[in-house]
mmCIF file of C-alpha atoms in Angstrom:
data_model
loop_
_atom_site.group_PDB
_atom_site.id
_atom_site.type_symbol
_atom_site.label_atom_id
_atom_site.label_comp_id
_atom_site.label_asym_id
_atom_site.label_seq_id
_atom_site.Cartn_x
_atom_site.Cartn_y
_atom_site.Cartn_z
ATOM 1 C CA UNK L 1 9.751 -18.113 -46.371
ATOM 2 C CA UNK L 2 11.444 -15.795 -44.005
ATOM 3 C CA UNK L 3 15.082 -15.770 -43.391
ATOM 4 C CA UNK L 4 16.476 -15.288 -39.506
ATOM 5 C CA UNK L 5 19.435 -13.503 -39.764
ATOM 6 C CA UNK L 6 22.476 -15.039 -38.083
ATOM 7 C CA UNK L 7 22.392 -14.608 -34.084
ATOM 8 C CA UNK L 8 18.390 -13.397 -34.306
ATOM 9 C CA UNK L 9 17.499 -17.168 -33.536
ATOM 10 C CA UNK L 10 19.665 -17.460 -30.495
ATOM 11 C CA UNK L 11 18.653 -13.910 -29.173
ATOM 12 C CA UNK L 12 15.099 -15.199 -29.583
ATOM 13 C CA UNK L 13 15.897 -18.279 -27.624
ATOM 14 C CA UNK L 14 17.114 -16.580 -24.739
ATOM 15 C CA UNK L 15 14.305 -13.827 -24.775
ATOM 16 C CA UNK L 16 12.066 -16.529 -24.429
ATOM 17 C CA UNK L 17 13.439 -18.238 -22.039
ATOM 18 C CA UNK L 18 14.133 -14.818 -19.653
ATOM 19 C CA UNK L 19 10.524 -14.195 -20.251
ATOM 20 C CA UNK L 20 9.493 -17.224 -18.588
ATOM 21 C CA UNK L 21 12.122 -17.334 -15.668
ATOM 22 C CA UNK L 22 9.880 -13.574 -14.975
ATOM 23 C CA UNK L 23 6.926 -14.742 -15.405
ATOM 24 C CA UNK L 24 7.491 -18.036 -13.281
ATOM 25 C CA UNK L 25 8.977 -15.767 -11.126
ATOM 26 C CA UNK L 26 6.514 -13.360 -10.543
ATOM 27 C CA UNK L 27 3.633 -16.475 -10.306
ATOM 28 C CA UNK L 28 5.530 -17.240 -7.337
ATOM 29 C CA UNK L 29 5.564 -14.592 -5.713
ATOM 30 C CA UNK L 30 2.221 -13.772 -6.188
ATOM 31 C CA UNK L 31 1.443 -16.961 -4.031
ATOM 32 C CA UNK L 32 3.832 -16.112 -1.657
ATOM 33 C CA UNK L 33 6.256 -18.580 -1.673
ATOM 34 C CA UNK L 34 9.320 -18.158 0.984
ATOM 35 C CA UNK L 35 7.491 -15.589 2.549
ATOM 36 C CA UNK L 36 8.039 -12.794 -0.624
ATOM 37 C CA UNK L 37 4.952 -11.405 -2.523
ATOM 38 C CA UNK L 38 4.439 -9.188 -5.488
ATOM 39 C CA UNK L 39 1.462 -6.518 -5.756
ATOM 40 C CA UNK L 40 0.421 -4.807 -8.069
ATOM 41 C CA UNK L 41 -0.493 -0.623 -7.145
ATOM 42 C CA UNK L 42 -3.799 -0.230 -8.698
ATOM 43 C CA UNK L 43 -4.472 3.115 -7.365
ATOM 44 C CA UNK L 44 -2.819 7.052 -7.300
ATOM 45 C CA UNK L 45 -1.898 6.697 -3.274
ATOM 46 C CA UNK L 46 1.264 5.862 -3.982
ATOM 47 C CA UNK L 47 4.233 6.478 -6.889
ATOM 48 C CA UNK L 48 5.262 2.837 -8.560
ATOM 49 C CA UNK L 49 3.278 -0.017 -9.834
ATOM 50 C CA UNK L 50 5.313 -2.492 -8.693
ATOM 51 C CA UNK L 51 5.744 -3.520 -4.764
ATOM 52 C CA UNK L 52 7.815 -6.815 -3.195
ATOM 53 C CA UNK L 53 6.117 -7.399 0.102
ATOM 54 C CA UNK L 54 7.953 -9.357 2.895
ATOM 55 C CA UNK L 55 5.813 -11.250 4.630
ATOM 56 C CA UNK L 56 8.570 -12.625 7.062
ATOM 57 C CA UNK L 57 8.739 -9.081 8.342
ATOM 58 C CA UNK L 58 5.870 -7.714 10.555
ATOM 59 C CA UNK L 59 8.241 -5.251 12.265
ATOM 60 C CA UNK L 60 6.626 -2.239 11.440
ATOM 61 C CA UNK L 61 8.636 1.040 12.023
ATOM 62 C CA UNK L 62 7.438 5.045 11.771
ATOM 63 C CA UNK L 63 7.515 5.951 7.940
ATOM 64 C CA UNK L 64 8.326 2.513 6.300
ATOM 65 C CA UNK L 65 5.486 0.841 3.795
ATOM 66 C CA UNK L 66 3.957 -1.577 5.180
ATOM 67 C CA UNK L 67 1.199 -3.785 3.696
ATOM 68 C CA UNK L 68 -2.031 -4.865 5.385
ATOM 69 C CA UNK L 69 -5.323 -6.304 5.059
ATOM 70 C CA UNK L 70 -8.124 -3.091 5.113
ATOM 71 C CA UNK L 71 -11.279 -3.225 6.662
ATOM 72 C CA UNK L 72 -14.044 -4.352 5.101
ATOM 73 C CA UNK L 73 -16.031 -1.380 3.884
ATOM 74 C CA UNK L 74 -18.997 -0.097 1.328
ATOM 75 C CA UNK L 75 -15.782 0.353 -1.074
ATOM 76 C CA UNK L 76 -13.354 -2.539 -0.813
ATOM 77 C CA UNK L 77 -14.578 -5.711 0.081
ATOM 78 C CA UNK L 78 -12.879 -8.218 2.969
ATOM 79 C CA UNK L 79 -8.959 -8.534 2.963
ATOM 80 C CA UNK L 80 -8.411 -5.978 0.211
ATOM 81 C CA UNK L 81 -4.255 -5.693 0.462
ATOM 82 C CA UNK L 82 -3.652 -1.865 1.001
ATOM 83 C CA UNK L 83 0.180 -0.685 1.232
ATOM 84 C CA UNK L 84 0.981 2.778 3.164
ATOM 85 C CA UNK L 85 3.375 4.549 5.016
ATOM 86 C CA UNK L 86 3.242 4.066 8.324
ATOM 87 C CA UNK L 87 2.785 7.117 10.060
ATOM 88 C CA UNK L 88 2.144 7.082 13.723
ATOM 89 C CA UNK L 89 2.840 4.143 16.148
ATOM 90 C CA UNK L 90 1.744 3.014 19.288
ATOM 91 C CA UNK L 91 2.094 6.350 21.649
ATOM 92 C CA UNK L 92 1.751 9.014 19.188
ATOM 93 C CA UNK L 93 -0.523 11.208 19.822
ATOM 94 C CA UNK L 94 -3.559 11.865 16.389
ATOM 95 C CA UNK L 95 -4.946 15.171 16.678
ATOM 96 C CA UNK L 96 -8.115 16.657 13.550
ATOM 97 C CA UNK L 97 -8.576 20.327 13.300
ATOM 98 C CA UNK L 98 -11.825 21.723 12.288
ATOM 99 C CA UNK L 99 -10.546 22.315 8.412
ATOM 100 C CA UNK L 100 -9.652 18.817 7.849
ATOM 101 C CA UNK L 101 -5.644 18.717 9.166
ATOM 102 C CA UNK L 102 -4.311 16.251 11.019
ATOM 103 C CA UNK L 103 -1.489 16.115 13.168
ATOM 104 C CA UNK L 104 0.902 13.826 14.230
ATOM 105 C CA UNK L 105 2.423 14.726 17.764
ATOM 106 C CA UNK L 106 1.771 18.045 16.231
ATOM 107 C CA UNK L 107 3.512 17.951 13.155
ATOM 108 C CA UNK L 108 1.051 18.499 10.103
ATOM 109 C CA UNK L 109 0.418 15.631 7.985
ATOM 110 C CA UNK L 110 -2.122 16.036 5.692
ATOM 111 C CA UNK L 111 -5.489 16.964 5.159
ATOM 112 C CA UNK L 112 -8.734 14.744 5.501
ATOM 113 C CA UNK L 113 -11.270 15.555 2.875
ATOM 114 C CA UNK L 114 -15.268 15.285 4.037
ATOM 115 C CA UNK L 115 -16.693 14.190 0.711
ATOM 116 C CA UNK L 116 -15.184 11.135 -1.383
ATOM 117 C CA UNK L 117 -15.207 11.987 -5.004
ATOM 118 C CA UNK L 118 -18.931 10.777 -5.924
ATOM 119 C CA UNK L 119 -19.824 13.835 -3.104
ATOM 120 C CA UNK L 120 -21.093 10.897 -0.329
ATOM 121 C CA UNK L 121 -20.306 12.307 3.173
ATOM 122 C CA UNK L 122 -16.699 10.535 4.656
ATOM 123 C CA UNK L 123 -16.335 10.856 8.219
ATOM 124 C CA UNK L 124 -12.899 11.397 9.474
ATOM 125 C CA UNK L 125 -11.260 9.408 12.218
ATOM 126 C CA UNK L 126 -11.192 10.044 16.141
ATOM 127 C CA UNK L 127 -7.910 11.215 17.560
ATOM 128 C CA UNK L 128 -6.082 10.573 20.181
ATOM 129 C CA UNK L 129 -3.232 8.558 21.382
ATOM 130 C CA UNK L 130 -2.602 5.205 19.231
ATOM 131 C CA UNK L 131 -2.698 2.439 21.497
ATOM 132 C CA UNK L 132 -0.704 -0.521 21.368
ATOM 133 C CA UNK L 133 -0.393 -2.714 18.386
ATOM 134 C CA UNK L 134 -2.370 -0.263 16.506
ATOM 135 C CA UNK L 135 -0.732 1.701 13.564
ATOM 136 C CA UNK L 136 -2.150 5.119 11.566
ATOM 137 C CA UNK L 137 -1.110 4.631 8.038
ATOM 138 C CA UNK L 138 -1.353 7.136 5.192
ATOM 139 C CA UNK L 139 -0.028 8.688 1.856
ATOM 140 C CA UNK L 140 0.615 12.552 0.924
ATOM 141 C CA UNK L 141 -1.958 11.959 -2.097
ATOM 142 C CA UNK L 142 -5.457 13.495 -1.437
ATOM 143 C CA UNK L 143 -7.577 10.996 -2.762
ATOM 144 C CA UNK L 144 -5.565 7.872 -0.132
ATOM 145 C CA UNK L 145 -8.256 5.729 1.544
ATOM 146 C CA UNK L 146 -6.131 5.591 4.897
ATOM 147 C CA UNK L 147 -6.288 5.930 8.915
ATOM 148 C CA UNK L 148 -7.071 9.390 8.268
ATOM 149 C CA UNK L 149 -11.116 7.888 7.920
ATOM 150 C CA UNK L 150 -13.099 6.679 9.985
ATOM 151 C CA UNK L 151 -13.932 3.447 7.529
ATOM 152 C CA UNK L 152 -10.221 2.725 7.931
ATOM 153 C CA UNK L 153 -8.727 3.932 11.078
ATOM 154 C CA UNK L 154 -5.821 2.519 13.025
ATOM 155 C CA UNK L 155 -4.518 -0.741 11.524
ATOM 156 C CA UNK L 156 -4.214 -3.369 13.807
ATOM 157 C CA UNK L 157 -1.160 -5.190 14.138
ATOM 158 C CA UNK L 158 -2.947 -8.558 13.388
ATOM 159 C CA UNK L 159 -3.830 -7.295 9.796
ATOM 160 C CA UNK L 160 -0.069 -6.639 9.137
ATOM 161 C CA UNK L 161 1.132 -8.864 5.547
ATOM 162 C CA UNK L 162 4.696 -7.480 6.298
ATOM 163 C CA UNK L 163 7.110 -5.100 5.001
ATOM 164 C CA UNK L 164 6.906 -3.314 1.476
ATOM 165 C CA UNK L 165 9.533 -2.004 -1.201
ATOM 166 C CA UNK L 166 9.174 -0.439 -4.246
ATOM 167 C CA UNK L 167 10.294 -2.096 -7.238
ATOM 168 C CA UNK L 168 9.495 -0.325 -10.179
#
């Protein structure tokens, strides 16, 4: 027989009741209740696990995460949930140079890379001025499935989930 020592039981109480206020919580928010979501960063793009999407704000603003649905491609299937920075807006002008850098109104961004990582041939994106409610989104990492491929592109407003924050 094991003995709780004075105050353990009522710690225990309230641990397990905290633990599932979080997990009812983040269950909904996962559905996206009130307009709020929770996803999970399965990938290197971006720092943090953690992100609280707003879905009750589809303002999107230069440099701000933003989450959208991605095109359908060979790699992600139909409405995969991608979150990047938005880095060019509607008027900005997207310019490639022969080694892979892009530009944004002629301020380097990044580079574009012309194999993926299992050496298959990735085609970068067209410049040229964004049009209207079209975004180019990105990350700094390398290895960032963004606007900066053709498979990707410019993001069109439509596919916009809302607004994105790091939690944790």
């Amino acid at each position: 027989m094991h003995v709780i020592k004075k105050g353990a039981k009522k710690r225990l109480i309230k641990y397990v009741i905290a633990t599932a206020i979080l997990g009812l919580l983040v269950a909904a928010l996962s559905s996206g209740i009130a307009g709020y979501s929770v996803a999970l960063n399965t990938s290197k793009s971006l720092n943090g696990w953690l992100y609280l999407i707003d879905q009750n704000n589809k303002q999107v603003e230069k440099n701000q995460l933003v989450a959208f649905y991605a095109p359908q491609t060979k790699y992600y299937p139909n409405y995969n949930r991608f979150i990047k920075y938005t880095w060019g807006v509607a008027g900005d002008e997207v310019t490639f140079q022969e080694n892979g850098r892009f530009l944004i109104n002629g301020q380097v961004k990044g580079v574009a890379k012309s194999l993926t990582k299992n050496y298959e041939p990735l085609d970068q994106a067209e410049g040229g001025v964004i049009p209207k409610g079209k975004f180019f989104v990105g990350t700094n990492q390398l290895d960032s499935f963004d606007s900066r491929y053709k498979l990707i592109g410019n993001i069109d407003e439509k596919n916009i989930i809302g607004r994105a924050y790091l939690l944790f």
